[in-house]
Short mmCIF file of C-alpha atoms and ligand atoms in Angstrom, two decimals:
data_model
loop_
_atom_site.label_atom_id
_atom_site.label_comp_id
_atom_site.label_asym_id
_atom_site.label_seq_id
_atom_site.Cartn_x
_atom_site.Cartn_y
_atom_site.Cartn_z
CA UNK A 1 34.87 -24.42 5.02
CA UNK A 2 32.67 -27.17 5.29
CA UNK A 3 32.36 -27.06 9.34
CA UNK A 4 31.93 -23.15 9.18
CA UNK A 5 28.69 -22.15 11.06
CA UNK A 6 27.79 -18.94 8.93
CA UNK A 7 25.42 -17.96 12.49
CA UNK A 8 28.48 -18.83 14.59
CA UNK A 9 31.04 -17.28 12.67
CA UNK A 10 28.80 -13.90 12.24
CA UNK A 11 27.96 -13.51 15.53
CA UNK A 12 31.99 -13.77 16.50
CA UNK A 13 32.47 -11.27 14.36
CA UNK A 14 30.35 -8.94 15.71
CA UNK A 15 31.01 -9.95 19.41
CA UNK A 16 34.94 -9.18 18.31
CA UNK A 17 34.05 -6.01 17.11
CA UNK A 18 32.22 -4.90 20.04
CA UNK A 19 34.99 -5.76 22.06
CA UNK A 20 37.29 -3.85 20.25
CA UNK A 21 35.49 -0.90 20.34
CA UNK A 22 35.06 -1.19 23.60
CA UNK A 23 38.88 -1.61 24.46
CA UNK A 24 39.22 1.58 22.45
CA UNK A 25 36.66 3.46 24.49
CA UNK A 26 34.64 3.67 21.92
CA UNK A 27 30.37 3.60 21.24
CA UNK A 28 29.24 -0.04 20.68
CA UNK A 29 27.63 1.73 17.25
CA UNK A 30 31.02 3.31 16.16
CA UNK A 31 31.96 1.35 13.55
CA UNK A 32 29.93 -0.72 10.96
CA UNK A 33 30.64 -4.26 10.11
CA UNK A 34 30.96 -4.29 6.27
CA UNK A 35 30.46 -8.53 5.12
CA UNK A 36 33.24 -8.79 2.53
CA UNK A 37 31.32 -11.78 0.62
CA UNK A 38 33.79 -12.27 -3.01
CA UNK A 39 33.86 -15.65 -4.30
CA UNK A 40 31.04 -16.55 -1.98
CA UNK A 41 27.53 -17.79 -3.15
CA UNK A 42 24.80 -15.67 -2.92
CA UNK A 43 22.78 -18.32 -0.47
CA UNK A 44 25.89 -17.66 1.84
CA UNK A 45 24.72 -13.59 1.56
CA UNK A 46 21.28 -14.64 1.80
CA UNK A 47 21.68 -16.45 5.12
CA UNK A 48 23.79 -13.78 6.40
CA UNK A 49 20.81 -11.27 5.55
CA UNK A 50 18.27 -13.30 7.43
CA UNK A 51 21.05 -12.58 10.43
CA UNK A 52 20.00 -9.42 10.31
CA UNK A 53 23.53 -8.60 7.91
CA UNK A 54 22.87 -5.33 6.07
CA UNK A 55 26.21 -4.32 4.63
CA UNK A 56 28.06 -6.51 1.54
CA UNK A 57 31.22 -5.62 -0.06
CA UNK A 58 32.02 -6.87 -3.40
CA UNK A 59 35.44 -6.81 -5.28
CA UNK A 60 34.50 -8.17 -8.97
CA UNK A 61 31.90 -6.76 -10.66
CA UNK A 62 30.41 -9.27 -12.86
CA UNK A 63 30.17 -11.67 -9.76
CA UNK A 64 28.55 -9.39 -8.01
CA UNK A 65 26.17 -8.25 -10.69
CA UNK A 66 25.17 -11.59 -10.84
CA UNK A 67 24.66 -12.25 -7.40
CA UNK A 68 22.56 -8.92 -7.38
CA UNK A 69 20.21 -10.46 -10.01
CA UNK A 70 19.90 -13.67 -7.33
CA UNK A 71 18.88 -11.67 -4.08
CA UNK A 72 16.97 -8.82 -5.73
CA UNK A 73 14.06 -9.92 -3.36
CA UNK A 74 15.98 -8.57 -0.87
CA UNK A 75 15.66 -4.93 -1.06
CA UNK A 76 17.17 -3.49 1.88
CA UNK A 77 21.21 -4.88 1.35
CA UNK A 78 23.58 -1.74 1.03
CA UNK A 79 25.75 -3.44 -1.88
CA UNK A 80 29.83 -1.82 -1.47
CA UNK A 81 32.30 -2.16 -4.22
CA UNK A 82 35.60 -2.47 -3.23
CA UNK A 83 37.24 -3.87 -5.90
CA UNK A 84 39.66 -2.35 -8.38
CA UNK A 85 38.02 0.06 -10.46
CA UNK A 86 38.83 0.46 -13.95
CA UNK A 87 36.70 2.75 -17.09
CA UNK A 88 34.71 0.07 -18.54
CA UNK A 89 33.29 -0.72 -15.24
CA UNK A 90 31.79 3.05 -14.29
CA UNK A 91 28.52 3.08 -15.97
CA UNK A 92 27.67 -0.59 -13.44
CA UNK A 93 28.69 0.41 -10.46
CA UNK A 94 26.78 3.89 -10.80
CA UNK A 95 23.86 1.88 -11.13
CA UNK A 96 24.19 -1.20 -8.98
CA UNK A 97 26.02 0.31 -6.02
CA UNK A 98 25.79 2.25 -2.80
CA UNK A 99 28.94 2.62 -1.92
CA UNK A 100 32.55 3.02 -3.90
CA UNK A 101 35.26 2.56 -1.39
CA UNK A 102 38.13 1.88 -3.94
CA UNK A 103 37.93 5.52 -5.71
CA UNK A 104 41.75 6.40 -6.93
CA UNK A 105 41.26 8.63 -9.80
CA UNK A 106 39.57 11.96 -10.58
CA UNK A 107 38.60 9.84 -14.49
CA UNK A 108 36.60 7.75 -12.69
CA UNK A 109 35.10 9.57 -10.39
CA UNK A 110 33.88 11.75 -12.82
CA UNK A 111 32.16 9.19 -15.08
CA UNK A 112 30.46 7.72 -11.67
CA UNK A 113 29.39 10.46 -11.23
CA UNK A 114 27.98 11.20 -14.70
CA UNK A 115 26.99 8.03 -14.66
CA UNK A 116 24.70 7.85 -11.42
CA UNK A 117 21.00 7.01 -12.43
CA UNK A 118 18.89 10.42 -11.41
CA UNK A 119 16.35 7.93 -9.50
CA UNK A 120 19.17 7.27 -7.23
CA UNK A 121 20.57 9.05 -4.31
CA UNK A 122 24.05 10.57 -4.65
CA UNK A 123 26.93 7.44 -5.11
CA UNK A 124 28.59 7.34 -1.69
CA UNK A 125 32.55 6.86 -2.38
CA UNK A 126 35.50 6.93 -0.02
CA UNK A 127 39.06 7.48 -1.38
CA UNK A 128 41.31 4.50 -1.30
CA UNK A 129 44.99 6.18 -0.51
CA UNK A 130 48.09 4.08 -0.36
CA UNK A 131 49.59 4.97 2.72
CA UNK A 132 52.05 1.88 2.69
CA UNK A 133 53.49 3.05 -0.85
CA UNK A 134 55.74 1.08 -2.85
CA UNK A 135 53.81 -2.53 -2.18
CA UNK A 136 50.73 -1.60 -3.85
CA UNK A 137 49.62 0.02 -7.15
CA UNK A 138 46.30 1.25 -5.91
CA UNK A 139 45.59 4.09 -3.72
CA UNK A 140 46.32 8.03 -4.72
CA UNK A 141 49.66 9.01 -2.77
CA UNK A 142 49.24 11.53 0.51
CA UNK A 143 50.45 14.29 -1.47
CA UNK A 144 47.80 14.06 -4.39
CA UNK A 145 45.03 13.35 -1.70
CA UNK A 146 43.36 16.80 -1.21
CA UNK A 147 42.92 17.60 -4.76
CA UNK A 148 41.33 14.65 -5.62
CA UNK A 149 38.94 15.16 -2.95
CA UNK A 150 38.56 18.61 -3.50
CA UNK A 151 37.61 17.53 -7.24
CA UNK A 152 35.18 14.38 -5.39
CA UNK A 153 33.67 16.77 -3.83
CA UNK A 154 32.41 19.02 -6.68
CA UNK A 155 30.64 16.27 -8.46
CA UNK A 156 26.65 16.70 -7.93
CA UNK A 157 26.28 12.89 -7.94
CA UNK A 158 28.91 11.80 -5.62
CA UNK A 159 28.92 12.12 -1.71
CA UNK A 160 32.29 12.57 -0.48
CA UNK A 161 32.64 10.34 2.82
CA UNK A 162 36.03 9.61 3.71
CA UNK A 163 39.27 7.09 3.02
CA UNK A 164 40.09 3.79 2.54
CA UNK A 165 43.43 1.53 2.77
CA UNK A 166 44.51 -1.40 2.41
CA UNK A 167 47.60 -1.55 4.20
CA UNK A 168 50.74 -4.28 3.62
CA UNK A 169 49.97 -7.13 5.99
CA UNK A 170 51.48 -7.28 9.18
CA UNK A 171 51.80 -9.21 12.67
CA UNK A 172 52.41 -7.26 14.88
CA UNK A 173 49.49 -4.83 16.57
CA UNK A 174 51.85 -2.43 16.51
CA UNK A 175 53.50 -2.01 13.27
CA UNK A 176 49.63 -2.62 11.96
CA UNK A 177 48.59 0.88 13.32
CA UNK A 178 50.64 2.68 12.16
CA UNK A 179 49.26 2.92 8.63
CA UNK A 180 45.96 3.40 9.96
CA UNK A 181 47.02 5.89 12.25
CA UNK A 182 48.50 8.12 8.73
CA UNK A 183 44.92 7.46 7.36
CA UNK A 184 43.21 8.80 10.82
CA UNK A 185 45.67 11.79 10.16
CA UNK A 186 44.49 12.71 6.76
CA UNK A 187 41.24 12.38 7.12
CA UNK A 188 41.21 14.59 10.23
CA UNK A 189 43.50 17.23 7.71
CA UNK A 190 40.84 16.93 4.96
CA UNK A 191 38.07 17.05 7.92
CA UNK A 192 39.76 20.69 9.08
CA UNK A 193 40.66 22.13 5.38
CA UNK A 194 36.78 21.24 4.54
CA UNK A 195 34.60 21.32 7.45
CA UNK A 196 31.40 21.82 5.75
CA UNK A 197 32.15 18.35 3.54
CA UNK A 198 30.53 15.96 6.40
CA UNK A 199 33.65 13.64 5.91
CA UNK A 200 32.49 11.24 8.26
CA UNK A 201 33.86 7.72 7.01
CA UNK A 202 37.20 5.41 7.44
CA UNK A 203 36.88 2.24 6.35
CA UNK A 204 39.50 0.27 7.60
CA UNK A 205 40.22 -3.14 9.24
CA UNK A 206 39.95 -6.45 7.46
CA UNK A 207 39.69 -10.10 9.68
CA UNK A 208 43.70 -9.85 10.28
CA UNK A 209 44.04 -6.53 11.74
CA UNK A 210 40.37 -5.57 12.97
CA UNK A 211 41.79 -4.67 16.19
CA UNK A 212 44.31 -1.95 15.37
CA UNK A 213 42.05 -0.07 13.03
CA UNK A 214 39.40 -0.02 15.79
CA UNK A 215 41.96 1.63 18.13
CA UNK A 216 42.66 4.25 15.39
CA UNK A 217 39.37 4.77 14.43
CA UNK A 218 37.98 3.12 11.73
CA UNK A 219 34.09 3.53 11.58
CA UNK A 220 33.56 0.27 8.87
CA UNK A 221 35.25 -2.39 8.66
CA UNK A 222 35.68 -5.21 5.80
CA UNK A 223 35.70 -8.72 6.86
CA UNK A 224 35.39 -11.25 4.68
CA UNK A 225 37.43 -14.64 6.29
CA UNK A 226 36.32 -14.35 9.75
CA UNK A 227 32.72 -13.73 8.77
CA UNK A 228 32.39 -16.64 5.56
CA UNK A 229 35.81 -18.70 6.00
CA UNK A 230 39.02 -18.79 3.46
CA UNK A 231 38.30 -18.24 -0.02
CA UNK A 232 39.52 -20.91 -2.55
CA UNK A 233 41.18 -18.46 -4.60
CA UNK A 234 43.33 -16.28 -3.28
CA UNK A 235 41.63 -13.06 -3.50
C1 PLP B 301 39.01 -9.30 0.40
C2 PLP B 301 38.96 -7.92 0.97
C3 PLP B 301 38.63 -7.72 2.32
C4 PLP B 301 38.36 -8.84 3.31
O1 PLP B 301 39.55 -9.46 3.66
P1 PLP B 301 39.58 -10.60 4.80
O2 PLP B 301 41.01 -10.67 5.15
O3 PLP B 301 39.05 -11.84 4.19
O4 PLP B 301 38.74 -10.12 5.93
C5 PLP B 301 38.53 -6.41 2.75
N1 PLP B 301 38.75 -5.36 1.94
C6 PLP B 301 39.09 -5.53 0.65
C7 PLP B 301 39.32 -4.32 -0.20
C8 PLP B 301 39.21 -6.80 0.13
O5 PLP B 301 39.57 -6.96 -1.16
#
């Protein structure tokens, strides 16, 4: 960590996002590069900001609530939480966040969105759907999927924008798209059973497996190693 180049690192990142887009025939502005930056300092954000980094995702709340506090200079960062998302940590994220992309329950959406401050725009939130089942806890199945969203997408302070996975890690380029390729699938399903909804967002891709979610379109993607180096905890 010590020899990581935050400039050199970053601009990799993007460079290896560009070229995956590309190799999917896809627009260089496709996809958004989300900075995954848990357990990191907030100089580390900082720097990344003066790179012209908009977009930070944040798993724990307190850390990031606290790092919030550090940069709030720096008015223009699009904060993400990503994390797990549990009752007693609605009422912050309403307030502190742009983004939800770890939304699994219709509980919780509901007290986000009772819970949005009215001087802020609706709470953007994607759905986080476990489409590699058994390995992980988080994530509403397939089958529960469009009733939660239909639910989402009644809430006057939530905007709807589309789903989230975290898939079980895998090698091969292969075998990694096909999870993403399910998510593509539902989201193009909910996309056709509510056209209106402007469902416009799959966020999807992390440093190992960029690639394959570019191919299957993901439009943000998280990276956290490949933009800020290993974390010291596994996290
Ligand atoms: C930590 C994390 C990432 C970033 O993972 P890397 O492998 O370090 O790129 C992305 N998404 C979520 C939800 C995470 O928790």
């Amino acid at each position: 960590m010590t020899d990581l180049v935050l400039s050199d690192s970053l601009a990799a990142a993007r460079r290896r996002l560009e070229a995956a887009l590309a190799d999917a025939g896809r627009a260089p502005d496709a996809a958004r590069l989300l900075a995954v930056s848990k357990t990191k300092p907030a100089a580390m954000i900082r720097e990344a900001h003066r790179l012209g980094q908009r977009d930070f995702g944040e798993n724990y709340l307190q850390e990031a609530l606290d790092k919030q506090v550090e940069l709030a200079d720096l008015d223009d960062i699009v904060w993400h939480f990503i994390g797990p998302l549990q009752s007693n940590k609605t009422r912050d994220v309403a307030g502190h966040f742009a983004w939800v992309h770890s939304l699994d329950r219709e509980k919780i959406a509901r007290r986000l969105s009772e819970q949005r401050p009215d001087d802020l725009p609706p709470l953007n939130v994607c759905l986080q759907v476990n489409i590699s089942d058994e390995t992980s806890k988080s994530g509403v199945s397939l089958a529960e999927l469009p009733s939660l969203a239909e639910a989402v997408m009644a809430m006057p302070r939530l905007r709807l924008r589309g789903l989230m996975a975290i898939p079980a890690p895998a090698d091969d380029p292969i075998a990694q798209r096909t999870p993403f390729a399910r998510l593509r699938e539902a989201l193009a399903t909910l996309r056709q059973r509510f056209p209106e909804a402007g469902l416009d967002t799959l966020s999807m891709g992390m440093s190992g497996d960029l690639e394959a979610a570019i191919q299957e379109g993901a439009t943000q993607v998280r990276l956290g190693t490949a933009i800020f180096g290993a974390r010291d905890r596994s996290a």
